[in-house]
Coordinates of C-alpha atoms in Angstrom, one line a residue:
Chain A
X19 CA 16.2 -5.9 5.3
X20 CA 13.5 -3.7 6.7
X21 CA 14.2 -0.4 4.2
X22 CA 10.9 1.6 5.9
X23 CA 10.5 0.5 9.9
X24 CA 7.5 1.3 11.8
X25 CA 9.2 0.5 15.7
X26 CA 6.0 0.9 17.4
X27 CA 3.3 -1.8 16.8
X28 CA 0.2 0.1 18.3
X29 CA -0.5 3.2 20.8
X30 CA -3.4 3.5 22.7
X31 CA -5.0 7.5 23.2
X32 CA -8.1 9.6 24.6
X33 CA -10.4 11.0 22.2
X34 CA -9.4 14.7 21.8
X35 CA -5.7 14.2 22.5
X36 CA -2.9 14.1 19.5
X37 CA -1.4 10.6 18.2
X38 CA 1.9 10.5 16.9
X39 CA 2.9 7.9 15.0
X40 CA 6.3 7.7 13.8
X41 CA 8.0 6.2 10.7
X42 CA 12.0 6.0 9.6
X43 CA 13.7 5.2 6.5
X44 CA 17.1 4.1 4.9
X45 CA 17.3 5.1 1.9
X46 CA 18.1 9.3 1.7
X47 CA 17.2 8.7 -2.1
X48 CA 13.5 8.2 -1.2
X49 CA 11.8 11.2 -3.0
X50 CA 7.7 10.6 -1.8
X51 CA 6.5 9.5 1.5
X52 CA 2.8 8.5 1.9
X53 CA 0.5 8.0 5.3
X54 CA -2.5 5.1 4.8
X55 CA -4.9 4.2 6.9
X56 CA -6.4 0.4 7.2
X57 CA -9.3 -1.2 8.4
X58 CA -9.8 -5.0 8.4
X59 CA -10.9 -6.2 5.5
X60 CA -10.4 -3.6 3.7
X61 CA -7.4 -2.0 1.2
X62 CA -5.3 0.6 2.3
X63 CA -6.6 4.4 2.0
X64 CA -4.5 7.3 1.5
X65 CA -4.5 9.8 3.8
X66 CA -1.9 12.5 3.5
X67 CA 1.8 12.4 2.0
X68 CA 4.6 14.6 1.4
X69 CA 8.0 15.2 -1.3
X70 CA 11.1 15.1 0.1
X71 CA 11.4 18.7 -1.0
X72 CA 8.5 19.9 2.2
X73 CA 9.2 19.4 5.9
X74 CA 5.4 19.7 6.8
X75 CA 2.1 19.3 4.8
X76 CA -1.4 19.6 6.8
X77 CA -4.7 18.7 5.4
X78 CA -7.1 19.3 8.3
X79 CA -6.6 17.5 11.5
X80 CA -3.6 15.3 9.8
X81 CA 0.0 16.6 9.2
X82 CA 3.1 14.9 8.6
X83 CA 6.6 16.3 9.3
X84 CA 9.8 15.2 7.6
X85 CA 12.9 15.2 8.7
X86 CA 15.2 13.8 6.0
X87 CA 18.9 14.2 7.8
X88 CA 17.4 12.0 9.9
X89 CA 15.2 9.6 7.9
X90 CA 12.6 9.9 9.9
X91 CA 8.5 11.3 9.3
X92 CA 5.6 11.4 11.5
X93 CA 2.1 11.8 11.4
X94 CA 0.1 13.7 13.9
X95 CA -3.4 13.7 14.1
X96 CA -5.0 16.3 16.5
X97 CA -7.3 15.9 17.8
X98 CA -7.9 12.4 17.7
X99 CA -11.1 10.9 17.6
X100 CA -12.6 7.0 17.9
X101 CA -13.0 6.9 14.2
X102 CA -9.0 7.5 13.8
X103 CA -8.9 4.0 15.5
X104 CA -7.3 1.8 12.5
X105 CA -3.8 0.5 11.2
X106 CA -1.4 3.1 9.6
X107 CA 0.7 2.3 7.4
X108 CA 3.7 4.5 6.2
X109 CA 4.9 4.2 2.7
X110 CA 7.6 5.4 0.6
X111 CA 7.8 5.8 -3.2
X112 CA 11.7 3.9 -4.1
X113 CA 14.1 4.7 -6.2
X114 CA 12.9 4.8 -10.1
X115 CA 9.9 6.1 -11.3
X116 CA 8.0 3.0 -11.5
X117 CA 5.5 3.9 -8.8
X118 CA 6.1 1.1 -6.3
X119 CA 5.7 1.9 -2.7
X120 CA 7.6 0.1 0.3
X121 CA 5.5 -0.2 3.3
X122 CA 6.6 0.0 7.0
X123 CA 4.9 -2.6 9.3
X124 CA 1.9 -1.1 10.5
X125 CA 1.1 0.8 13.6
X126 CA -2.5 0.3 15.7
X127 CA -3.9 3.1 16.5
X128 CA -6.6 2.9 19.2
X129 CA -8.2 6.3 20.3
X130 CA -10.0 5.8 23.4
X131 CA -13.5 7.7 24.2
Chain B
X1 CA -16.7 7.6 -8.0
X2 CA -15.6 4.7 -9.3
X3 CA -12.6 2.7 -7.1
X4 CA -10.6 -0.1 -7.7
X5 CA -12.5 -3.4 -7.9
X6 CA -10.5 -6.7 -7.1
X7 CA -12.5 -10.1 -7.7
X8 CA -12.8 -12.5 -6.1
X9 CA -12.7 -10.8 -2.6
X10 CA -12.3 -14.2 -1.0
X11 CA -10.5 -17.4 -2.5
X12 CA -10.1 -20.8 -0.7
X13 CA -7.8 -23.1 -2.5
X14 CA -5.8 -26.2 -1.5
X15 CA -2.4 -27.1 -2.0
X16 CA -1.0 -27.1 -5.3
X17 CA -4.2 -25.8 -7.3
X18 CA -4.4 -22.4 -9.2
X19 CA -5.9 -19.0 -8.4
X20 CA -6.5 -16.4 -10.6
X21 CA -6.8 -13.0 -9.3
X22 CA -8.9 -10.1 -10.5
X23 CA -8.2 -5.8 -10.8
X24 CA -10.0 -3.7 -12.3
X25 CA -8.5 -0.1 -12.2
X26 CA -10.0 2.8 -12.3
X27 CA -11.0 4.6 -15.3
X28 CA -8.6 6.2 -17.2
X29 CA -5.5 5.1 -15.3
X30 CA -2.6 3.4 -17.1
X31 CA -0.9 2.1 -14.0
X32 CA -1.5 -1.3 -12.2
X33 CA 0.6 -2.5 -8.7
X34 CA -0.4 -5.9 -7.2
X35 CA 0.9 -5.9 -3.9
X36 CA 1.0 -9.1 -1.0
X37 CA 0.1 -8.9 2.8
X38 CA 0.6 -11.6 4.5
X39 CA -0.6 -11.9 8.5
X40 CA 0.7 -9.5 10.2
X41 CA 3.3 -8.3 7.9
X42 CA 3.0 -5.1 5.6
X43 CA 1.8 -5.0 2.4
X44 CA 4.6 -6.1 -0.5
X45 CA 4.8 -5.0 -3.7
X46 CA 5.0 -7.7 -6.2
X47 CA 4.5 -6.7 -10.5
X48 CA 3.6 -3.7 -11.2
X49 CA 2.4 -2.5 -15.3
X50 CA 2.4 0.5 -17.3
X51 CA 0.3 0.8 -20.9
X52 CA -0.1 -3.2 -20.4
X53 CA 3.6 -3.8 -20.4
X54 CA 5.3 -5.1 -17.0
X55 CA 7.2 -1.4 -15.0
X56 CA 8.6 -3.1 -12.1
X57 CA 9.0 -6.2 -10.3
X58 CA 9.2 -7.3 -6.8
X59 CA 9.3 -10.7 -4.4
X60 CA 7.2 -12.1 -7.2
X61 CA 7.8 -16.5 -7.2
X62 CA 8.4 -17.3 -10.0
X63 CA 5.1 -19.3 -9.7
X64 CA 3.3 -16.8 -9.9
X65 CA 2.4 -14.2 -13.4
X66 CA 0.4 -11.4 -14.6
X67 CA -0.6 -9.6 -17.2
X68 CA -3.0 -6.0 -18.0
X69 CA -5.4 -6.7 -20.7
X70 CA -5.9 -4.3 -23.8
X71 CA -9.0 -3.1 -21.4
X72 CA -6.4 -2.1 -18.4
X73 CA -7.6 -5.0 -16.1
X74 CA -4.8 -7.1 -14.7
X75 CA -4.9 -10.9 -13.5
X76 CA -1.9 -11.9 -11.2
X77 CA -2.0 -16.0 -12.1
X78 CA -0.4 -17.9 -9.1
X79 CA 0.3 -21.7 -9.6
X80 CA 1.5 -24.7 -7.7
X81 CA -0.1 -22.9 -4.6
X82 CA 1.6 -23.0 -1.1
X83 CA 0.2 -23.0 2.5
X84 CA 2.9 -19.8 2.7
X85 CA 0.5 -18.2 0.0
X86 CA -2.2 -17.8 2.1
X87 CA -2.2 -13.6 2.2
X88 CA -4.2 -10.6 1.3
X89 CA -3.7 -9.4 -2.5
X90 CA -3.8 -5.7 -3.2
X91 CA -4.0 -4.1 -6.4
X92 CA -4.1 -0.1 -6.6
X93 CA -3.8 2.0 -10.0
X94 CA -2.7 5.1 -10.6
X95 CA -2.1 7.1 -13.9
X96 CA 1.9 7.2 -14.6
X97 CA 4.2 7.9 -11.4
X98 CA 5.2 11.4 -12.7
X99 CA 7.4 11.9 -9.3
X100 CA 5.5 14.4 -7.8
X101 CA 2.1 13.4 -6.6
X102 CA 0.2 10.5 -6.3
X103 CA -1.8 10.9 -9.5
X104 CA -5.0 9.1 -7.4
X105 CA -2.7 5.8 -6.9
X106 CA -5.8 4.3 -5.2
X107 CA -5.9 0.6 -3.8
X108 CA -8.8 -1.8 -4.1
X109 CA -10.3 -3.6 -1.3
X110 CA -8.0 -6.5 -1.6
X111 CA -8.6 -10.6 -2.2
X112 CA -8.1 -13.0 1.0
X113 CA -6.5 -16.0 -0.5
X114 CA -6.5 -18.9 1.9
X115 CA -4.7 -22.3 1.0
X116 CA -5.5 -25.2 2.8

């Protein structure tokens, strides 16, 4: 039972233009959401996240939005640029205080010169 | 600075042989998750330990163990392996989950495990 779903696998944008990537939950008792970005080979970095006490929190060209009566976050990144081209991952801190973070699936992002 | 390190970063084992996995967190932080990604799918969480003494667990097999060391490096011991094995194993540390940051929870590069 997916808890943290991820419904779109990849998108494909032009340099310059925003990327949206969505990300919804099941759980309203989910108190920290997290945004990582992935390369191959490679672990999983943070990138920006938010408490379920914010709607929005920017750091430069990222911001995520969260809307808890719907369960739902998203990241934007404007603008987007080749480098952006990766796997994010969405990620959200459960119930406890243990530290563990459920994952969403993964989205491909592919920003297009 | 220093990151997470995770040894071996590729493993090749067959069938029923025994891995051990390596983490070493970074410095200062008390806090060890192991986590499982297999192809395709998203990352897992599997054991997680606090002050060497096991936080949380997840879709661990009971084949599998691990432990943090008196030095705060943790080795995730996985027996009997299983073709189903086969995944990417990440480990990330953090200092205590305090609820309202992320307290530099930081993931190493990860350890491709391939069971043949």
């Amino acid at each position: 039972d997916q808890q943290v779903k991820q419904n779109s696998p990849s998108l494909s944008v032009q340099e310059g233009r925003i990327s949206i990537l969505n990300c919804d939950y099941t759980n309203s008792m989910f108190d920290y959401f997290l945004w990582y970005k992935k390369y191959p080979a490679e672990g999983p970095t943070f990138l920006i996240s938010i408490s379920s006490i914010k709607d929005k929190n920017e750091d430069g060209r990222f911001t995520v939005f969260l809307n808890k009566s719907a369960k739902h976050l998203s990241l934007h990144i404007v603008p987007s640029q080749p480098g952006d081209s990766a796997v994010y991952f969405c990620a959200v801190h459960g119930s406890g205080n243990t530290g563990k973070l459920i994952f969403g699936q993964g989205t491909t992002l592919q920003v297009k010169p | 600075a220093a990151g997470v390190i995770q040894s071996p970063r590729h493993l090749i084992k067959e069938k029923r042989e025994t891995a051990t996995l390596k983490c070493y967190p970074i410095p200062r932080h008390d806090t060890v998750y192991w986590y499982q990604q297999g192809p395709g799918q998203d990352p897992q969480f599997l054991i997680s330990f606090y002050e060497k003494m096991q936080s949380d667990k997840g879709s661990i097999p009971d084949r599998f163990s691990a432990q943090q060391f008196s030095d705060y490096h943790s080795e995730l011991n996985m027996s009997s392996l299983e073709l189903g094995d086969s995944a990417l194993y990440f480990c990330a540390s953090s200092l205590r989950w305090q609820g309202s940051g992320l307290w530099g929870y930081t993931f190493g590069s990860g350890t491709r495990l391939t069971v043949v």
